[in-house]
Each structure stands twice: as structure tokens, then as C-alpha cells.
PDB file of C-alpha atoms in Angstrom:
ATOM      1  CA  MET A   1      24.671 -14.031  57.097  1.00 81.00           C
ATOM      2  CA  SER A   2      21.227 -12.775  58.086  1.00 87.00           C
ATOM      3  CA  ILE A   3      20.210 -16.154  59.493  1.00 92.00           C
ATOM      4  CA  ILE A   4      23.343 -16.202  61.669  1.00 92.00           C
ATOM      5  CA  ILE A   5      22.529 -12.749  63.052  1.00 94.00           C
ATOM      6  CA  LEU A   6      18.908 -13.792  63.630  1.00 94.00           C
ATOM      7  CA  SER A   7      19.977 -16.954  65.456  1.00 94.00           C
ATOM      8  CA  ALA A   8      22.074 -14.850  67.828  1.00 94.00           C
ATOM      9  CA  LEU A   9      19.414 -12.191  68.452  1.00 96.00           C
ATOM     10  CA  LEU A  10      16.219 -14.286  68.488  1.00 96.00           C
ATOM     11  CA  PRO A  11      16.537 -15.485  72.125  1.00 97.00           C
ATOM     12  CA  VAL A  12      17.183 -11.886  73.197  1.00 97.00           C
ATOM     13  CA  ILE A  13      14.038 -10.720  71.370  1.00 97.00           C
ATOM     14  CA  VAL A  14      11.942 -13.510  72.908  1.00 97.00           C
ATOM     15  CA  LEU A  15      13.042 -12.674  76.450  1.00 98.00           C
ATOM     16  CA  LEU A  16      12.533  -8.938  75.931  1.00 97.00           C
ATOM     17  CA  ARG A  17       8.990  -9.577  74.706  1.00 96.00           C
ATOM     18  CA  PHE A  18       8.397 -11.807  77.721  1.00 97.00           C
ATOM     19  CA  ILE A  19       9.428  -9.207  80.299  1.00 97.00           C
ATOM     20  CA  TYR A  20       7.605  -6.432  78.423  1.00 95.00           C
ATOM     21  CA  HIS A  21       4.316  -8.337  78.645  1.00 94.00           C
ATOM     22  CA  GLN A  22       4.819  -8.941  82.380  1.00 94.00           C
ATOM     23  CA  ASP A  23       4.521  -5.175  82.909  1.00 89.00           C
ATOM     24  CA  SER A  24       0.875  -5.186  81.881  1.00 85.00           C
ATOM     25  CA  MET A  25      -0.563  -2.498  84.198  1.00 86.00           C
ATOM     26  CA  LYS A  26       1.576   0.383  82.986  1.00 87.00           C
ATOM     27  CA  PRO A  27       3.908  -0.640  80.130  1.00 90.00           C
ATOM     28  CA  GLU A  28       7.118   1.312  79.684  1.00 93.00           C
ATOM     29  CA  PRO A  29       7.592   3.685  76.716  1.00 95.00           C
ATOM     30  CA  THR A  30       9.232   1.925  73.786  1.00 95.00           C
ATOM     31  CA  ASN A  31      11.859   4.629  73.359  1.00 96.00           C
ATOM     32  CA  GLU A  32      12.979   4.182  76.978  1.00 97.00           C
ATOM     33  CA  LEU A  33      13.244   0.421  76.539  1.00 97.00           C
ATOM     34  CA  VAL A  34      15.349   0.851  73.404  1.00 97.00           C
ATOM     35  CA  LYS A  35      17.542   3.382  75.171  1.00 97.00           C
ATOM     36  CA  ALA A  36      18.097   0.980  78.099  1.00 97.00           C
ATOM     37  CA  PHE A  37      18.999  -1.780  75.622  1.00 98.00           C
ATOM     38  CA  PHE A  38      21.739   0.363  74.103  1.00 97.00           C
ATOM     39  CA  TYR A  39      22.996   1.247  77.569  1.00 98.00           C
ATOM     40  CA  GLY A  40      23.425  -2.521  77.915  1.00 98.00           C
ATOM     41  CA  VAL A  41      25.394  -2.569  74.671  1.00 97.00           C
ATOM     42  CA  GLY A  42      27.620   0.108  76.161  1.00 97.00           C
ATOM     43  CA  SER A  43      28.181  -2.016  79.255  1.00 97.00           C
ATOM     44  CA  ILE A  44      30.277  -4.378  77.111  1.00 96.00           C
ATOM     45  CA  PHE A  45      32.977  -1.714  76.804  1.00 96.00           C
ATOM     46  CA  VAL A  46      32.780  -0.779  80.485  1.00 97.00           C
ATOM     47  CA  SER A  47      33.172  -4.451  81.357  1.00 97.00           C
ATOM     48  CA  LEU A  48      36.318  -4.693  79.234  1.00 96.00           C
ATOM     49  CA  LEU A  49      37.786  -1.676  81.029  1.00 96.00           C
ATOM     50  CA  ILE A  50      37.372  -3.582  84.299  1.00 96.00           C
ATOM     51  CA  SER A  51      38.261  -7.121  83.221  1.00 95.00           C
ATOM     52  CA  THR A  52      41.327  -6.333  81.088  1.00 94.00           C
ATOM     53  CA  PRO A  53      43.527  -5.041  83.967  1.00 95.00           C
ATOM     54  CA  ILE A  54      42.407  -8.016  86.089  1.00 93.00           C
ATOM     55  CA  ALA A  55      43.398 -10.458  83.334  1.00 91.00           C
ATOM     56  CA  ILE A  56      46.741  -8.695  82.850  1.00 93.00           C
ATOM     57  CA  TRP A  57      47.450  -8.868  86.586  1.00 91.00           C
ATOM     58  CA  TYR A  58      46.600 -12.554  86.896  1.00 89.00           C
ATOM     59  CA  ASP A  59      45.112 -14.860  84.260  1.00 84.00           C
ATOM     60  CA  PRO A  60      45.512 -18.526  85.296  1.00 86.00           C
ATOM     61  CA  PRO A  61      45.128 -21.359  82.789  1.00 83.00           C
ATOM     62  CA  GLU A  62      41.683 -22.926  82.789  1.00 75.00           C
ATOM     63  CA  THR A  63      42.988 -26.335  83.882  1.00 78.00           C
ATOM     64  CA  THR A  64      41.614 -26.796  87.398  1.00 84.00           C
ATOM     65  CA  PHE A  65      38.270 -26.212  89.085  1.00 86.00           C
ATOM     66  CA  TRP A  66      39.626 -23.366  91.238  1.00 89.00           C
ATOM     67  CA  ASN A  67      41.280 -21.641  88.304  1.00 90.00           C
ATOM     68  CA  GLY A  68      37.983 -21.865  86.445  1.00 89.00           C
ATOM     69  CA  ALA A  69      36.153 -20.428  89.456  1.00 93.00           C
ATOM     70  CA  TYR A  70      38.617 -17.515  89.632  1.00 94.00           C
ATOM     71  CA  ILE A  71      38.138 -16.760  85.938  1.00 94.00           C
ATOM     72  CA  ALA A  72      34.355 -17.127  86.264  1.00 95.00           C
ATOM     73  CA  PHE A  73      34.113 -14.624  89.092  1.00 97.00           C
ATOM     74  CA  MET A  74      36.993 -12.194  88.600  1.00 95.00           C
ATOM     75  CA  GLU A  75      37.165 -12.028  84.800  1.00 94.00           C
ATOM     76  CA  ALA A  76      33.474 -12.470  83.995  1.00 96.00           C
ATOM     77  CA  ALA A  77      30.919 -12.126  86.798  1.00 97.00           C
ATOM     78  CA  VAL A  78      32.403  -9.181  88.719  1.00 97.00           C
ATOM     79  CA  PRO A  79      33.320  -6.941  85.747  1.00 97.00           C
ATOM     80  CA  GLU A  80      30.203  -7.746  83.698  1.00 98.00           C
ATOM     81  CA  GLU A  81      27.649  -7.326  86.480  1.00 98.00           C
ATOM     82  CA  THR A  82      29.398  -4.216  87.785  1.00 98.00           C
ATOM     83  CA  ALA A  83      29.316  -2.715  84.297  1.00 98.00           C
ATOM     84  CA  LYS A  84      25.636  -3.570  83.835  1.00 98.00           C
ATOM     85  CA  LEU A  85      24.718  -2.110  87.216  1.00 98.00           C
ATOM     86  CA  LEU A  86      26.636   1.086  86.460  1.00 98.00           C
ATOM     87  CA  MET A  87      24.845   1.495  83.127  1.00 98.00           C
ATOM     88  CA  LEU A  88      21.490   0.700  84.734  1.00 98.00           C
ATOM     89  CA  TRP A  89      22.097   3.403  87.346  1.00 97.00           C
ATOM     90  CA  LEU A  90      23.210   5.931  84.709  1.00 97.00           C
ATOM     91  CA  PHE A  91      20.039   5.246  82.755  1.00 97.00           C
ATOM     92  CA  LEU A  92      17.518   5.157  85.600  1.00 96.00           C
ATOM     93  CA  ARG A  93      18.751   8.247  87.415  1.00 93.00           C
ATOM     94  CA  ARG A  94      17.185  10.356  84.643  1.00 89.00           C
ATOM     95  CA  CYS A  95      14.350   8.051  83.600  1.00 93.00           C
ATOM     96  CA  THR A  96      11.030   9.661  84.569  1.00 91.00           C
ATOM     97  CA  ALA A  97       9.155   6.521  83.462  1.00 93.00           C
ATOM     98  CA  PHE A  98      10.659   4.574  86.382  1.00 93.00           C
ATOM     99  CA  ASP A  99       7.541   4.812  88.551  1.00 90.00           C
ATOM    100  CA  GLU A 100       6.733   1.211  89.521  1.00 92.00           C
ATOM    101  CA  HIS A 101       8.560  -1.584  91.326  1.00 94.00           C
ATOM    102  CA  LEU A 102       8.478  -3.894  88.301  1.00 96.00           C
ATOM    103  CA  ASP A 103      10.074  -1.174  86.161  1.00 96.00           C
ATOM    104  CA  GLY A 104      13.423  -1.842  87.824  1.00 97.00           C
ATOM    105  CA  ILE A 105      13.322  -5.437  86.586  1.00 98.00           C
ATOM    106  CA  VAL A 106      12.093  -4.438  83.126  1.00 98.00           C
ATOM    107  CA  TYR A 107      14.871  -1.909  82.577  1.00 98.00           C
ATOM    108  CA  ALA A 108      17.532  -4.162  84.116  1.00 98.00           C
ATOM    109  CA  CYS A 109      16.492  -6.886  81.671  1.00 98.00           C
ATOM    110  CA  CYS A 110      16.787  -4.443  78.765  1.00 98.00           C
ATOM    111  CA  VAL A 111      20.312  -3.568  79.887  1.00 98.00           C
ATOM    112  CA  GLY A 112      21.164  -7.231  80.439  1.00 98.00           C
ATOM    113  CA  MET A 113      19.798  -8.245  77.044  1.00 98.00           C
ATOM    114  CA  GLY A 114      21.768  -5.456  75.360  1.00 98.00           C
ATOM    115  CA  PHE A 115      24.900  -6.969  76.854  1.00 98.00           C
ATOM    116  CA  ALA A 116      23.788 -10.527  75.983  1.00 97.00           C
ATOM    117  CA  ALA A 117      23.012  -9.578  72.363  1.00 97.00           C
ATOM    118  CA  CYS A 118      26.548  -8.265  71.782  1.00 96.00           C
ATOM    119  CA  GLU A 119      28.128 -11.219  73.578  1.00 96.00           C
ATOM    120  CA  ASN A 120      26.022 -13.686  71.621  1.00 96.00           C
ATOM    121  CA  LEU A 121      26.949 -12.134  68.284  1.00 96.00           C
ATOM    122  CA  THR A 122      30.610 -12.309  69.290  1.00 95.00           C
ATOM    123  CA  TYR A 123      30.418 -16.009  70.173  1.00 95.00           C
ATOM    124  CA  VAL A 124      28.378 -17.008  67.117  1.00 95.00           C
ATOM    125  CA  PHE A 125      30.567 -15.141  64.624  1.00 93.00           C
ATOM    126  CA  GLY A 126      33.668 -16.297  66.481  1.00 93.00           C
ATOM    127  CA  ASN A 127      32.693 -19.932  65.858  1.00 92.00           C
ATOM    128  CA  LEU A 128      31.410 -19.847  62.284  1.00 91.00           C
ATOM    129  CA  PRO A 129      32.194 -23.515  61.496  1.00 90.00           C
ATOM    130  CA  THR A 130      29.849 -24.560  64.330  1.00 92.00           C
ATOM    131  CA  TRP A 131      27.684 -21.445  64.554  1.00 92.00           C
ATOM    132  CA  SER A 132      24.373 -23.339  64.612  1.00 92.00           C
ATOM    133  CA  THR A 133      25.403 -25.462  67.604  1.00 94.00           C
ATOM    134  CA  VAL A 134      26.820 -22.463  69.466  1.00 94.00           C
ATOM    135  CA  ALA A 135      23.694 -20.405  68.786  1.00 95.00           C
ATOM    136  CA  LEU A 136      21.390 -23.231  69.909  1.00 95.00           C
ATOM    137  CA  VAL A 137      23.250 -23.942  73.150  1.00 94.00           C
ATOM    138  CA  ARG A 138      23.529 -20.266  74.045  1.00 95.00           C
ATOM    139  CA  ALA A 139      19.852 -19.668  73.220  1.00 96.00           C
ATOM    140  CA  PHE A 140      18.827 -22.133  75.920  1.00 95.00           C
ATOM    141  CA  LEU A 141      21.582 -21.480  78.475  1.00 95.00           C
ATOM    142  CA  SER A 142      23.742 -18.357  78.253  1.00 96.00           C
ATOM    143  CA  VAL A 143      21.178 -15.782  77.094  1.00 97.00           C
ATOM    144  CA  PRO A 144      18.505 -16.890  79.613  1.00 97.00           C
ATOM    145  CA  ALA A 145      21.213 -16.878  82.293  1.00 97.00           C
ATOM    146  CA  HIS A 146      21.931 -13.194  81.602  1.00 98.00           C
ATOM    147  CA  PHE A 147      18.189 -12.603  81.818  1.00 98.00           C
ATOM    148  CA  PHE A 148      18.062 -14.261  85.263  1.00 98.00           C
ATOM    149  CA  PHE A 149      21.023 -12.186  86.486  1.00 98.00           C
ATOM    150  CA  ALA A 150      19.239  -9.048  85.278  1.00 98.00           C
ATOM    151  CA  VAL A 151      15.976  -9.944  87.032  1.00 98.00           C
ATOM    152  CA  ALA A 152      17.842 -10.308  90.329  1.00 98.00           C
ATOM    153  CA  MET A 153      19.641  -6.998  89.805  1.00 98.00           C
ATOM    154  CA  GLY A 154      16.465  -5.126  88.896  1.00 98.00           C
ATOM    155  CA  TYR A 155      14.550  -6.672  91.785  1.00 98.00           C
ATOM    156  CA  TYR A 156      16.955  -5.355  94.421  1.00 97.00           C
ATOM    157  CA  TYR A 157      17.489  -2.089  92.532  1.00 97.00           C
ATOM    158  CA  SER A 158      13.779  -1.346  92.806  1.00 96.00           C
ATOM    159  CA  LEU A 159      13.695  -2.284  96.490  1.00 94.00           C
ATOM    160  CA  GLN A 160      16.509   0.123  97.363  1.00 94.00           C
ATOM    161  CA  HIS A 161      15.110   2.850  95.129  1.00 92.00           C
ATOM    162  CA  TRP A 162      11.603   2.916  96.589  1.00 89.00           C
ATOM    163  CA  ASP A 163      12.745   2.232 100.139  1.00 85.00           C
ATOM    164  CA  ALA A 164      15.093   5.214  99.961  1.00 78.00           C
ATOM    165  CA  ARG A 165      12.458   7.560  98.493  1.00 73.00           C
ATOM    166  CA  ARG A 166       9.730   6.713 100.991  1.00 67.00           C
ATOM    167  CA  ARG A 167      11.819   6.699 104.168  1.00 63.00           C
ATOM    168  CA  LYS A 168      11.941  10.408 104.886  1.00 59.00           C
ATOM    169  CA  ASP A 169      12.266  10.009 108.663  1.00 52.00           C
ATOM    170  CA  SER A 170      15.894   9.211 109.565  1.00 55.00           C
ATOM    171  CA  GLU A 171      14.737   7.271 112.623  1.00 53.00           C
ATOM    172  CA  MET A 172      12.608   4.853 110.616  1.00 56.00           C
ATOM    173  CA  PRO A 173      14.164   1.436 109.891  1.00 60.00           C
ATOM    174  CA  THR A 174      15.580   1.125 106.389  1.00 71.00           C
ATOM    175  CA  HIS A 175      17.096  -1.663 104.310  1.00 82.00           C
ATOM    176  CA  VAL A 176      18.501   0.578 101.581  1.00 87.00           C
ATOM    177  CA  TRP A 177      22.150  -0.362 102.056  1.00 89.00           C
ATOM    178  CA  ARG A 178      21.343  -4.052 102.307  1.00 93.00           C
ATOM    179  CA  TYR A 179      19.498  -3.834  98.994  1.00 95.00           C
ATOM    180  CA  ARG A 180      22.359  -1.853  97.446  1.00 94.00           C
ATOM    181  CA  VAL A 181      24.775  -4.608  98.350  1.00 96.00           C
ATOM    182  CA  LEU A 182      22.426  -7.350  97.151  1.00 97.00           C
ATOM    183  CA  MET A 183      21.695  -5.712  93.789  1.00 97.00           C
ATOM    184  CA  LEU A 184      25.338  -6.375  92.855  1.00 98.00           C
ATOM    185  CA  LEU A 185      26.200  -9.336  95.081  1.00 98.00           C
ATOM    186  CA  VAL A 186      23.318 -11.600  94.013  1.00 98.00           C
ATOM    187  CA  PRO A 187      23.865 -11.206  90.230  1.00 98.00           C
ATOM    188  CA  VAL A 188      27.623 -11.672  90.703  1.00 98.00           C
ATOM    189  CA  MET A 189      27.081 -14.869  92.704  1.00 98.00           C
ATOM    190  CA  LEU A 190      24.560 -16.268  90.214  1.00 98.00           C
ATOM    191  CA  HIS A 191      26.797 -15.371  87.276  1.00 98.00           C
ATOM    192  CA  GLY A 192      29.944 -16.709  88.940  1.00 97.00           C
ATOM    193  CA  ILE A 193      28.357 -20.028  89.897  1.00 97.00           C
ATOM    194  CA  TYR A 194      26.879 -20.439  86.407  1.00 97.00           C
ATOM    195  CA  ASP A 195      30.229 -19.785  84.681  1.00 96.00           C
ATOM    196  CA  THR A 196      32.104 -21.968  87.177  1.00 95.00           C
ATOM    197  CA  LEU A 197      29.833 -24.903  86.347  1.00 94.00           C
ATOM    198  CA  CYS A 198      30.376 -24.275  82.627  1.00 92.00           C
ATOM    199  CA  PHE A 199      34.158 -24.117  83.013  1.00 89.00           C
ATOM    200  CA  ALA A 200      34.242 -27.180  85.278  1.00 87.00           C
ATOM    201  CA  ARG A 201      32.272 -29.181  82.735  1.00 82.00           C
ATOM    202  CA  ASN A 202      34.673 -28.176  79.942  1.00 77.00           C
ATOM    203  CA  ILE A 203      37.788 -29.407  81.779  1.00 75.00           C
ATOM    204  CA  ARG A 204      36.343 -32.791  82.775  1.00 69.00           C
ATOM    205  CA  GLU A 205      37.644 -35.617  80.584  1.00 64.00           C
ATOM    206  CA  SER A 206      35.236 -38.215  81.948  1.00 76.00           C
ATOM    207  CA  ALA A 207      31.893 -38.364  80.163  1.00 78.00           C
ATOM    208  CA  LEU A 208      30.239 -39.301  83.461  1.00 81.00           C
ATOM    209  CA  GLU A 209      31.642 -36.259  85.304  1.00 81.00           C
ATOM    210  CA  SER A 210      30.727 -33.990  82.404  1.00 83.00           C
ATOM    211  CA  GLY A 211      27.199 -35.401  82.356  1.00 87.00           C
ATOM    212  CA  ILE A 212      26.750 -34.908  86.096  1.00 89.00           C
ATOM    213  CA  LEU A 213      27.963 -31.307  85.865  1.00 91.00           C
ATOM    214  CA  LEU A 214      25.591 -30.687  82.968  1.00 91.00           C
ATOM    215  CA  CYS A 215      22.696 -31.931  85.108  1.00 94.00           C
ATOM    216  CA  VAL A 216      23.801 -29.680  87.975  1.00 95.00           C
ATOM    217  CA  LEU A 217      24.014 -26.731  85.547  1.00 96.00           C
ATOM    218  CA  LEU A 218      20.506 -27.410  84.219  1.00 96.00           C
ATOM    219  CA  VAL A 219      19.090 -27.676  87.741  1.00 97.00           C
ATOM    220  CA  PHE A 220      20.807 -24.405  88.664  1.00 97.00           C
ATOM    221  CA  CYS A 221      19.289 -22.699  85.605  1.00 97.00           C
ATOM    222  CA  TRP A 222      15.870 -24.068  86.531  1.00 98.00           C
ATOM    223  CA  LEU A 223      16.235 -22.684  90.060  1.00 98.00           C
ATOM    224  CA  MET A 224      17.232 -19.288  88.645  1.00 98.00           C
ATOM    225  CA  TRP A 225      14.134 -19.378  86.432  1.00 98.00           C
ATOM    226  CA  LYS A 226      11.916 -20.160  89.424  1.00 97.00           C
ATOM    227  CA  GLY A 227      13.547 -17.379  91.424  1.00 97.00           C
ATOM    228  CA  SER A 228      13.086 -14.926  88.557  1.00 97.00           C
ATOM    229  CA  LYS A 229       9.392 -15.754  88.232  1.00 97.00           C
ATOM    230  CA  ARG A 230       8.944 -15.252  91.978  1.00 97.00           C
ATOM    231  CA  ARG A 231      10.710 -11.873  91.930  1.00 97.00           C
ATOM    232  CA  ILE A 232       8.682 -10.672  88.945  1.00 97.00           C
ATOM    233  CA  ALA A 233       5.429 -11.825  90.553  1.00 96.00           C
ATOM    234  CA  GLU A 234       6.326 -10.147  93.858  1.00 96.00           C
ATOM    235  CA  HIS A 235       6.967  -6.744  92.287  1.00 95.00           C
ATOM    236  CA  PHE A 236       3.877  -7.085  90.101  1.00 94.00           C
ATOM    237  CA  ALA A 237       1.779  -7.779  93.211  1.00 93.00           C
ATOM    238  CA  THR A 238       3.272  -4.744  94.965  1.00 90.00           C
ATOM    239  CA  ASP A 239       2.485  -2.518  91.984  1.00 89.00           C
ATOM    240  CA  LYS A 240      -1.044  -3.896  91.809  1.00 88.00           C
ATOM    241  CA  VAL A 241      -1.703  -2.809  95.402  1.00 85.00           C
ATOM    242  CA  TYR A 242      -0.698   0.776  94.584  1.00 75.00           C
ATOM    243  CA  PHE A 243      -2.559   0.629  91.271  1.00 71.00           C
ATOM    244  CA  ASP A 244      -5.787  -0.600  92.884  1.00 70.00           C
ATOM    245  CA  LEU A 245      -5.547   1.993  95.666  1.00 67.00           C
ATOM    246  CA  GLY A 246      -4.682   4.751  93.238  1.00 66.00           C
ATOM    247  CA  GLU A 247      -1.605   5.692  95.279  1.00 60.00           C
ATOM    248  CA  ASP A 248       1.709   7.051  94.126  1.00 63.00           C
ATOM    249  CA  HIS A 249       4.630   4.700  94.786  1.00 63.00           C
ATOM    250  CA  GLU A 250       6.780   7.440  96.272  1.00 58.00           C
ATOM    251  CA  THR A 251       4.240   8.797  98.746  1.00 54.00           C
ATOM    252  CA  GLY A 252       2.381   5.574  99.614  1.00 52.00           C
ATOM    253  CA  GLU A 253       2.847   4.214 103.103  1.00 50.00           C
ATOM    254  CA  GLN A 254       3.193   0.565 102.144  1.00 47.00           C
ATOM    255  CA  THR A 255       6.633  -0.898 101.693  1.00 44.00           C
ATOM    256  CA  PRO A 256       7.671  -3.948  99.615  1.00 41.00           C
ATOM    257  CA  GLU A 257       8.058  -5.978 102.839  1.00 42.00           C
ATOM    258  CA  GLU A 258       4.498  -5.191 103.941  1.00 39.00           C
ATOM    259  CA  VAL A 259       2.758  -6.173 100.733  1.00 36.00           C
TER     260      VAL A 259
END
């Protein structure tokens, strides 16, 4: 039993250690990271409150590409990313340790991995006869995918947060609302496309079609990984400017676009 639990949680632990070590200039307090993780666990229940009425209203059979796309977006991507964003906001609004741009990504990843840990345990224990295969596939695809969605969410969350706090003059140009839209829209789009590719591959009877879709899915995951690395590096570079200058993020004159 313990090895099954470990197989489900190990990829989550690896990714959490990875993002923690990216925040090398001013690491976040461990208790805040743990708290954010459990907020992510709570997002599972919030997601069910959103997705259940949607599924009751309309739940098409997963037999066509468009039905799969509907399920991917409306029953998975929209409710899950909305729930994670809500829990991230509830956590960060009282988190005094949120004082760097990269912190938004770090805490979003903790929330996302809390969600992914619960989901992974559900899938692994729900497929006990083939638990090792399920755990292996999800360790290299599904769990990292949730990590990529979280990086995108945290990236735009930080942009809107610091842009809003520094723009005191109402006549100054601001991108706050654009970032607020993107911090939900981008994760939903990434999540929806990922799940759509997974569903489409499952309904294809031809080995050739299934193989092509698998290649497309792997390329998409690779692109998400590249995008995540770029977003992490960008916020790290922004924080380094403030760190080197000894300036406070809230009162500094530089903006993320100017760095």
C-alpha cells in the first residue's frame, strides 16, 4: 500500500522541490508552502461544486472529438482552474511572505500540486489492477501538466498583483485587467487543449491516429515545459533587479515589462 501511495506522490514531491529551489534569492517559509499545498487539496472540493452542476446539465458521451473537447474544457479545465485560482487568491490575500514576483509562481505551484496529489491518488487507487502503469504515465504527463498550468497562473497572478500595487496614479497605463483575465484564461486553455488531446487519443481506433496524437501531445507538453521555464526565468530576473538594487517590489519604479 505504501509503495502505491509513494508512486502517486513522488512526482508531486519532485516538482515541488524543483520550484522551491528556483526561488533561491529569498525562499518562502516552509509553513506557508505547506499551507498553500493544502489550499490546493481544498480546491478539489471547490472544483466538484462547479463541475457537478455542469455535468448534470449536459454530459455528452465521449465518442467524438467535439464531445471530448467539451468535456475537457467544461467539465475539467474550467472548473479545476477556476477552483485553483480561487484558492490561490484566498491564500495570497493574507500571505505576508508574498513579496517577490516569483512567489506567485511558487505558491501557485503549491496549490496546483495539492490538487494534482489528490487527483493522482484517486486515479492510482481507482485502477489498482494496473496501478503501476497508471502511476508511471501520470508521473510523466498529467502531474507535470498540472505544474505547467500552475506556472502560467502564478506568472500572470504576480504580474497583476505588482502592477496593481505600484500604479498609484489613475492616469498611468495599467495592464491589471488584462493580467487578471490571462491568469485564468491561459491555464484553462492549456488544460483544455491537453485534456482534449488525451480524450481524442483514447477514442481513436487506428493505431496510426493514436500514435500521431500521442506525438502531438508530447510536443505540446514540451512546449508547455519551455514556456514554464521562460516564465520562471523572467520573474527570477525581475526579482534579481530589485534584489541587487535593494528596492522594495511595491515601491520600486520598475515594472515587469521594463525589466
